[in-house]
C-alpha cells in the first residue's frame, strides 16, 4: 500500500509538471481563455461589488428603520426584507439619477466651453512658455527655442501619422469606421454589463443569507476542520478592512467633491462642476488621488488665469488637510492600521499589477494581509515567552552585548530546565523509595502473619 501511494504521488507530480510546461508553451491561448472567462463573468463580479457596497444601507434599513417591524404580526415580518431592498435601491437609483440629471449636463457644458476656448488657452500657454524660455535664455544663458521645439513636435506627429497604414482613402475610411465601431461596441457592452450587474446585485442582496449559507456549507464540506478557524478569520479581517474602508472611502470622496464644488463656486472659479467631479472621483485612490485630480485641474485653470490656478491649489490643500485630519477619520476611522509608507507601497504595487482596481483596492487588501501576518507574528513571539519579549528590547547596534545577553538568557533557561528536571528526578526517587518502603513493610507483615499462623 505504501509503495502504491508513493507511485501515485510521483505520477501526480509528473502530470502537474507536464501541465505547467503546456501552460508555459501556450500562454497566449491560456490568457485568451482567461480573458474570455473574465469577460463572461464580469457582470457577476460587478454585481457582487454593487451588492457588497449596498449591503451597508440595506443593514441600516433592515436592523434600524424596520427593526421592530413584525414583532407582533408575522405578515409584516415577511415584508421586512423586501422593503429594505426596495428602499436601498431607491436611494441607489436616486443617486444615479441625480448624477445624470444634474452633474452630467454641467460637466457637458464645461467640456463644451473648454473645447471652444481651447485655441485661446493653447495660445496663452504658448505665451507663458515663451516667456519662461526667454527668461532662462537671458539670465541663465541657455539656448531654448520654443519655435524649434514646436516644429520638432509637429514633425514627429506628422511622421507618426504617415507611419499609419492609410495608403488610400478607402483604407483610411475603413480604419476610422473600425475605430468608431470598436468604441460603439465597447460602449454598448459596458452598458449591458452595468445593467446586468444591477439586476444580479438585486438577486445577491435579496438572497445573501442563502448564498452565505451555501458558501459556508461548501467550506465545511471541503476544507479540513483544523483550517476552518483560519479561513473564517481571513474572511472577517478582509470584510473589516476592505468593505468598510471601501464604503467609507466612497462617502468621503462624495463629500470632498461636494465641498470642492461649493468652495469653487464661492470663489467664482470656472469649470467648478467638472473639476469637483474629477477631484471627488480621484480622491477614492489613496495617496495619489489628490495629485491625479488636482494637477490637471490646476493646469486647466492656469491656462484660463494663473490666479485661478493659485486659489484652486490653496483651496485643494485646505480641503485635503480637513479630509485627512477630520473627515476621513470620522467616516472611515482607523480601519487600515498601517503607516503611510505601506499605503504608498500597496498603491504602487496594486496599480502596477491590476490597474485601476489595484489602485483602489490595493491598500485595504494589503491592510488585511498585514493584519493577519501581524497577528501571526505576535503569536509566535508570545510562544517564545520571556526570551522573545526581551529580545525585542535589544539595541540592534550593540550586537556584542546582544549576543552575550542572549547567551546568558539561554544559560538561565537551560539551568531552569535542569533544575526542573532534577526536582522531577528527586521526586521520582522519593516516590520510588516510598513505594519500596511500603513493599518492605507489606512483605514483613506477610511474614509475621505466616509465623503467627504456624
Coordinates of C-alpha atoms in Angstrom, one line a residue:
X1 CA 0.0 0.0 0.0
X2 CA 2.8 2.4 0.8
X3 CA 4.5 1.7 -2.5
X4 CA 1.2 2.4 -4.3
X5 CA 0.8 5.7 -2.5
X6 CA 4.4 6.7 -3.4
X7 CA 3.9 5.8 -7.1
X8 CA 0.6 7.8 -7.1
X9 CA 2.4 10.9 -5.7
X10 CA 5.1 10.6 -8.3
X11 CA 2.6 10.3 -11.1
X12 CA 0.7 13.3 -9.8
X13 CA 3.9 15.4 -9.7
X14 CA 4.8 14.3 -13.2
X15 CA 1.3 15.2 -14.5
X16 CA 1.4 18.6 -12.8
X17 CA 4.8 19.3 -14.3
X18 CA 3.6 18.4 -17.8
X19 CA 0.6 20.7 -17.2
X20 CA 2.8 23.6 -16.2
X21 CA 5.0 23.1 -19.3
X22 CA 1.9 23.0 -21.6
X23 CA 0.7 26.3 -20.0
X24 CA 4.1 27.9 -20.4
X25 CA 4.3 27.0 -24.1
X26 CA 0.7 28.2 -24.8
X27 CA 0.5 31.3 -22.7
X28 CA -1.4 33.2 -25.4
X29 CA -4.1 30.6 -25.5
X30 CA -4.3 30.5 -21.7
X31 CA -4.6 34.3 -21.4
X32 CA -7.2 34.3 -24.2
X33 CA -9.3 31.7 -22.3
X34 CA -8.9 33.5 -19.0
X35 CA -9.9 36.8 -20.7
X36 CA -13.0 35.2 -22.2
X37 CA -14.0 33.7 -18.8
X38 CA -13.5 37.1 -17.1
X39 CA -15.5 38.9 -19.7
X40 CA -18.4 36.5 -19.3
X41 CA -18.2 36.7 -15.5
X42 CA -17.6 40.5 -15.3
X43 CA -21.4 41.3 -14.7
X44 CA -21.3 38.9 -11.8
X45 CA -18.2 40.5 -10.3
X46 CA -19.6 44.0 -10.8
X47 CA -23.0 42.9 -9.4
X48 CA -21.3 41.4 -6.3
X49 CA -19.4 44.7 -5.8
X50 CA -22.6 46.7 -6.0
X51 CA -24.4 44.4 -3.7
X52 CA -21.5 44.4 -1.3
X53 CA -21.5 48.2 -1.1
X54 CA -25.3 48.4 -0.9
X55 CA -25.3 45.9 1.9
X56 CA -24.4 48.6 4.4
X57 CA -27.5 50.8 3.8
X58 CA -29.5 47.6 3.5
X59 CA -28.4 46.6 7.0
X60 CA -29.4 50.0 8.2
X61 CA -33.0 49.7 6.9
X62 CA -33.3 46.0 8.0
X63 CA -31.9 46.5 11.5
X64 CA -32.7 50.1 12.3
X65 CA -35.5 51.6 10.2
X66 CA -37.6 48.4 10.0
X67 CA -36.1 46.7 13.0
X68 CA -39.3 46.5 15.0
X69 CA -41.5 45.5 12.1
X70 CA -43.1 42.1 12.5
X71 CA -42.7 41.9 16.3
X72 CA -46.4 41.4 16.7
X73 CA -47.7 40.3 13.3
X74 CA -45.9 37.7 11.1
X75 CA -47.3 39.3 7.9
X76 CA -45.2 42.4 8.4
X77 CA -42.2 40.3 9.2
X78 CA -42.3 38.8 5.7
X79 CA -42.3 42.3 4.3
X80 CA -39.2 43.4 6.2
X81 CA -36.6 42.2 3.7
X82 CA -38.4 43.3 0.5
X83 CA -39.0 46.8 2.0
X84 CA -35.3 47.1 3.0
X85 CA -34.2 46.0 -0.5
X86 CA -36.6 48.4 -2.2
X87 CA -35.5 51.4 0.0
X88 CA -31.9 50.6 -0.6
X89 CA -32.2 50.6 -4.4
X90 CA -34.5 53.7 -4.4
X91 CA -31.5 55.6 -2.8
X92 CA -29.1 54.0 -5.3
X93 CA -31.2 54.9 -8.3
X94 CA -31.8 58.4 -6.9
X95 CA -28.1 59.0 -6.6
X96 CA -27.5 57.8 -10.2
X97 CA -30.4 60.0 -11.4
X98 CA -29.0 63.0 -9.6
X99 CA -25.6 62.4 -11.2
X100 CA -27.2 62.0 -14.7
X101 CA -29.7 64.8 -14.4
X102 CA -27.7 67.4 -12.5
X103 CA -23.9 66.7 -12.7
X104 CA -23.7 65.3 -16.3
X105 CA -25.2 68.3 -18.1
X106 CA -23.0 70.7 -16.2
X107 CA -19.9 68.6 -17.0
X108 CA -21.0 68.5 -20.6
X109 CA -21.4 72.3 -20.7
X110 CA -18.0 72.7 -19.1
X111 CA -16.4 70.4 -21.7
X112 CA -18.1 72.2 -24.5
X113 CA -16.8 75.6 -23.2
X114 CA -13.4 74.1 -22.7
X115 CA -13.3 72.8 -26.3
X116 CA -14.4 76.2 -27.7
X117 CA -11.8 78.1 -25.7
X118 CA -9.0 75.6 -26.2
X119 CA -7.3 77.5 -29.0
X120 CA -7.2 80.6 -26.9
X121 CA -5.9 78.6 -23.9
X122 CA -3.2 77.0 -26.1
X123 CA -2.1 80.4 -27.2
X124 CA -2.0 81.6 -23.6
X125 CA 0.1 78.5 -22.6
X126 CA 2.4 79.1 -25.6
X127 CA 2.9 82.7 -24.5
X128 CA 3.7 81.6 -20.9
X129 CA 6.2 79.0 -22.0
X130 CA 7.8 81.5 -24.4
X131 CA 8.3 84.0 -21.6
X132 CA 9.8 81.2 -19.4
X133 CA 12.3 80.3 -22.2
X134 CA 13.2 84.0 -22.7
X135 CA 13.8 84.4 -19.0
X136 CA 16.1 81.3 -18.9
X137 CA 17.9 82.4 -22.1
X138 CA 18.5 85.9 -20.6
X139 CA 19.5 85.1 -17.1
X140 CA 20.9 81.5 -17.3
X141 CA 22.4 81.8 -20.8
X142 CA 20.6 78.8 -22.1
X143 CA 19.6 78.2 -25.7
X144 CA 16.0 77.2 -25.6
X145 CA 13.8 77.9 -28.6
X146 CA 10.1 77.4 -28.4
X147 CA 9.6 77.6 -32.2
X148 CA 12.1 74.9 -32.8
X149 CA 10.5 72.7 -30.1
X150 CA 7.1 73.1 -31.6
X151 CA 8.4 72.4 -35.1
X152 CA 10.1 69.2 -33.9
X153 CA 6.8 68.1 -32.2
X154 CA 4.9 68.8 -35.4
X155 CA 7.4 66.8 -37.4
X156 CA 7.2 63.8 -35.1
X157 CA 3.4 63.9 -35.1
X158 CA 3.4 64.1 -38.9
X159 CA 5.8 61.2 -39.1
X160 CA 3.6 59.1 -36.7
X161 CA 0.5 59.8 -38.8
X162 CA 2.3 59.0 -42.0
X163 CA 3.6 55.7 -40.5
X164 CA 0.0 54.5 -40.1
X165 CA -1.4 52.2 -42.8
X166 CA -3.5 54.9 -44.5
X167 CA -2.4 54.1 -48.1
X168 CA -5.7 55.0 -49.7
X169 CA -8.9 56.9 -48.8
X170 CA -10.8 53.6 -48.6
X171 CA -8.2 52.2 -46.1
X172 CA -8.4 55.4 -44.0
X173 CA -12.2 55.3 -44.0
X174 CA -12.1 51.6 -43.1
X175 CA -9.8 52.2 -40.2
X176 CA -11.8 55.1 -38.9
X177 CA -15.0 53.1 -39.2
X178 CA -13.3 50.3 -37.4
X179 CA -12.2 52.6 -34.5
X180 CA -15.7 54.1 -34.3
X181 CA -17.2 50.6 -34.4
X182 CA -15.0 49.4 -31.6
X183 CA -15.9 52.4 -29.5
X184 CA -19.7 51.8 -30.0
X185 CA -19.3 48.1 -29.3
X186 CA -17.4 48.7 -26.1
X187 CA -19.9 51.3 -25.0
X188 CA -22.8 49.0 -25.7
X189 CA -21.1 46.1 -24.0
X190 CA -20.3 48.3 -20.9
X191 CA -23.8 49.5 -20.7
X192 CA -25.2 45.9 -21.0
X193 CA -22.8 44.7 -18.3
X194 CA -23.8 47.5 -16.0
X195 CA -27.5 46.9 -16.4
X196 CA -27.0 43.1 -15.9
X197 CA -24.8 43.8 -12.8
X198 CA -27.6 45.9 -11.3
X199 CA -30.1 43.1 -11.8
X200 CA -27.6 40.5 -10.5
X201 CA -26.8 42.7 -7.4
X202 CA -30.6 42.7 -6.5
X203 CA -30.5 38.9 -6.5
X204 CA -27.3 38.9 -4.5
X205 CA -28.7 41.3 -1.9
X206 CA -32.1 39.7 -1.6
X207 CA -30.7 36.1 -1.2
X208 CA -27.5 36.9 0.6
X209 CA -28.4 34.7 3.6
X210 CA -28.9 31.6 1.4
X211 CA -25.8 32.3 -0.6
X212 CA -23.7 32.8 2.6
X213 CA -25.1 29.5 4.0
X214 CA -24.3 27.7 0.7
X215 CA -20.7 29.0 0.8
X216 CA -20.3 28.0 4.4
X217 CA -21.6 24.5 3.7
X218 CA -19.1 24.2 0.9
X219 CA -16.3 25.4 3.2
X220 CA -17.2 23.0 5.9
X221 CA -17.6 20.1 3.4
X222 CA -14.3 20.5 1.6
X223 CA -11.9 22.4 4.0
X224 CA -10.3 20.4 6.8
X225 CA -11.7 21.3 10.2
X226 CA -8.3 22.5 11.5
X227 CA -8.1 25.1 8.8
X228 CA -11.7 26.5 9.2
X229 CA -10.9 28.9 12.0
X230 CA -8.1 30.5 10.0
X231 CA -10.4 30.7 6.9
X232 CA -13.1 32.4 9.0
X233 CA -10.5 34.8 10.4
X234 CA -9.3 35.7 6.9
X235 CA -12.9 36.4 5.7
X236 CA -13.6 38.5 8.8
X237 CA -10.5 40.6 8.6
X238 CA -10.9 41.1 4.8
X239 CA -14.5 42.2 5.3
X240 CA -13.5 44.6 8.0
X241 CA -10.6 46.1 6.1
X242 CA -11.9 46.1 2.6
X243 CA -15.7 46.5 3.0
X244 CA -15.9 49.3 5.5
X245 CA -12.9 51.1 4.0
X246 CA -14.3 51.0 0.5
X247 CA -17.8 52.2 1.5
X248 CA -16.3 54.9 3.8
X249 CA -13.9 56.0 1.0
X250 CA -16.8 56.4 -1.4
X251 CA -18.7 58.5 1.0
X252 CA -15.6 60.6 1.8
X253 CA -15.0 61.1 -2.0
X254 CA -18.5 62.3 -2.5
X255 CA -18.1 64.7 0.4
X256 CA -14.9 66.1 -1.0
X257 CA -16.4 66.6 -4.4
X258 CA -19.4 68.5 -3.0
X259 CA -17.2 70.6 -0.8
X260 CA -14.8 71.4 -3.7
X261 CA -17.8 72.5 -5.8
X262 CA -19.2 74.7 -3.1
X263 CA -15.9 76.5 -2.3
X264 CA -15.0 76.9 -6.0
X265 CA -18.5 78.4 -6.6
X266 CA -18.0 80.8 -3.7
X267 CA -14.7 82.0 -5.2
X268 CA -16.3 82.1 -8.8
X269 CA -13.7 79.8 -10.2
X270 CA -14.6 78.4 -13.7
X271 CA -15.4 74.7 -14.5
X272 CA -16.4 74.1 -10.9
X273 CA -18.7 71.0 -11.6
X274 CA -16.2 69.3 -13.9
X275 CA -13.3 69.9 -11.5
X276 CA -15.3 68.9 -8.5
X277 CA -16.3 65.6 -10.0
X278 CA -12.7 64.9 -11.1
X279 CA -11.3 65.7 -7.6
X280 CA -14.0 63.6 -5.9
X281 CA -13.6 60.6 -8.1
X282 CA -9.8 60.6 -7.9
X283 CA -9.9 61.0 -4.1
X284 CA -11.0 57.4 -3.9
X285 CA -7.4 56.4 -4.8
X286 CA -5.2 56.6 -1.6
X287 CA -2.2 58.8 -1.6
X288 CA -2.1 59.6 -5.3
X289 CA -5.7 60.6 -5.7
X290 CA -5.4 64.3 -4.8
X291 CA -2.5 64.7 -7.2
X292 CA -4.3 62.9 -10.1
X293 CA -7.3 65.1 -9.7
X294 CA -5.5 68.4 -8.7
X295 CA -2.7 68.6 -11.2
X296 CA -4.8 68.6 -14.5
X297 CA -7.5 70.8 -12.9
X298 CA -4.8 73.3 -11.8
X299 CA -3.4 73.2 -15.3
X300 CA -6.7 74.0 -16.9
X301 CA -7.3 76.9 -14.6
X302 CA -3.8 78.1 -15.2
X303 CA -4.5 78.4 -18.9
X304 CA -7.6 80.5 -18.1
X305 CA -5.9 82.7 -15.5
X306 CA -2.8 81.9 -13.3
X307 CA -4.6 83.4 -10.3
X308 CA -7.4 80.9 -10.7
X309 CA -4.9 78.1 -10.5
X310 CA -3.2 79.6 -7.4
X311 CA -6.5 79.9 -5.5
X312 CA -7.5 76.4 -6.6
X313 CA -4.3 74.9 -5.2
X314 CA -4.8 76.8 -1.9
X315 CA -8.4 75.5 -1.7
X316 CA -7.4 72.0 -2.5
X317 CA -4.6 71.9 0.1
X318 CA -7.0 73.2 2.8
X319 CA -9.7 70.7 1.8
X320 CA -7.2 67.8 1.8
X321 CA -6.0 68.8 5.3
X322 CA -9.5 68.8 6.5
X323 CA -10.2 65.5 4.9
X324 CA -7.0 63.8 6.3
X325 CA -7.5 65.1 9.8
X326 CA -11.2 65.4 10.3
X327 CA -13.5 63.9 7.6
X328 CA -11.7 60.6 6.8
X329 CA -11.0 59.7 10.5
X330 CA -14.7 60.3 11.3
X331 CA -16.1 58.5 8.3
X332 CA -13.7 55.6 8.0
X333 CA -11.9 55.5 11.4
X334 CA -8.7 53.7 11.9
X335 CA -9.7 50.8 9.6
X336 CA -6.3 50.3 8.0
X337 CA -3.8 50.4 10.8
X338 CA -0.8 50.7 8.5
X339 CA 1.7 53.5 8.1
X340 CA 1.9 56.0 5.1
X341 CA 4.8 54.1 3.7
X342 CA 2.8 50.9 3.4
X343 CA -0.1 52.8 1.9
X344 CA 2.3 54.1 -0.8
X345 CA 3.7 50.6 -1.3
X346 CA 0.3 49.0 -1.7
X347 CA -1.0 51.6 -4.1
X348 CA 2.1 51.4 -6.4
X349 CA 2.2 47.6 -6.4
X350 CA -1.6 47.2 -6.7
X351 CA -1.8 49.7 -9.6
X352 CA 1.2 48.1 -11.4
X353 CA -0.4 44.6 -11.1
X354 CA -4.1 45.2 -11.6
X355 CA -4.5 48.8 -12.9
X356 CA -7.4 51.0 -11.6
X357 CA -8.9 48.2 -9.4
X358 CA -5.4 47.7 -7.9
X359 CA -5.1 51.5 -7.1
X360 CA -8.5 51.4 -5.3
X361 CA -8.4 48.0 -3.6
X362 CA -4.7 47.5 -3.1
X363 CA -4.5 49.4 0.2
X364 CA -7.4 47.7 2.0
X365 CA -6.3 44.2 0.7
X366 CA -2.7 44.8 1.8
X367 CA -4.1 46.1 5.2
X368 CA -5.9 42.8 5.6
X369 CA -2.8 40.8 4.8
X370 CA -0.7 43.0 7.1
X371 CA -3.2 42.4 10.0
X372 CA -3.2 38.6 9.5
X373 CA 0.6 38.4 9.3
X374 CA 1.0 40.8 12.3
X375 CA -1.3 38.6 14.4
X376 CA 0.7 35.5 13.4
X377 CA 4.0 37.3 14.4
X378 CA 2.6 38.3 17.8
X379 CA 1.5 34.8 18.5
X380 CA 5.0 33.4 17.6
X381 CA 6.7 36.0 19.8
X382 CA 4.3 35.2 22.7
X383 CA 5.1 31.5 22.2
X384 CA 8.8 32.3 22.8
X385 CA 7.9 33.8 26.2
X386 CA 10.3 36.0 28.2
X387 CA 13.3 35.3 25.9
X388 CA 11.4 36.5 22.8
X389 CA 10.0 39.6 24.6
X390 CA 13.4 40.6 26.0
X391 CA 14.9 40.1 22.5
X392 CA 12.6 42.8 21.2
X393 CA 14.1 45.3 23.6
X394 CA 17.7 44.8 22.4
X395 CA 19.6 47.6 20.7
X396 CA 20.5 46.4 17.3
X397 CA 23.6 48.5 17.1
X398 CA 25.2 46.8 20.2
X399 CA 25.3 43.3 18.7
X400 CA 28.1 42.1 21.0
X401 CA 26.1 42.9 24.1
X402 CA 23.1 41.3 22.5
X403 CA 25.0 38.1 21.8
X404 CA 26.3 38.0 25.4
X405 CA 22.8 38.7 26.8
X406 CA 21.3 36.0 24.6
X407 CA 23.9 33.5 25.8
X408 CA 23.1 34.5 29.4
X409 CA 19.4 34.1 28.8
X410 CA 19.9 30.7 27.1
X411 CA 22.1 29.6 30.0
X412 CA 19.5 30.7 32.6
X413 CA 16.8 28.9 30.6
X414 CA 18.8 25.8 30.4
X415 CA 19.6 26.0 34.1
X416 CA 15.9 26.4 34.9
X417 CA 15.1 23.4 32.8
X418 CA 17.9 21.4 34.6
X419 CA 16.5 22.4 37.9
X420 CA 13.1 21.3 36.9
X421 CA 14.5 18.0 35.7
X422 CA 16.4 17.5 39.0
X423 CA 13.4 18.2 41.0
X424 CA 11.4 15.8 38.9
X425 CA 14.1 13.1 39.3
X426 CA 14.3 13.8 43.0
X427 CA 10.5 13.4 43.3
X428 CA 10.6 10.2 41.3
X429 CA 13.3 8.8 43.6
X430 CA 11.4 9.8 46.6
X431 CA 8.3 8.2 45.3
X432 CA 10.2 5.0 44.4
X433 CA 11.8 5.0 47.8
X434 CA 8.4 5.3 49.5
X435 CA 7.0 2.6 47.3
X436 CA 10.0 0.3 48.2
X437 CA 9.4 1.0 51.9
X438 CA 5.7 0.2 51.5
X439 CA 6.6 -3.0 49.7
X440 CA 9.1 -4.0 52.5
X441 CA 6.5 -3.3 55.3
X442 CA 3.9 -5.3 53.4
X443 CA 6.4 -8.1 53.0
X444 CA 7.3 -8.1 56.7
X445 CA 3.7 -8.0 57.7
X446 CA 3.1 -11.0 55.5
X447 CA 6.0 -12.9 57.1
X448 CA 4.7 -12.0 60.6
X449 CA 1.2 -13.3 59.7
X450 CA 2.6 -16.5 58.4
X451 CA 4.6 -17.1 61.5
X452 CA 1.6 -16.4 63.6
X453 CA -0.5 -18.9 61.7
X454 CA 2.3 -21.6 62.1

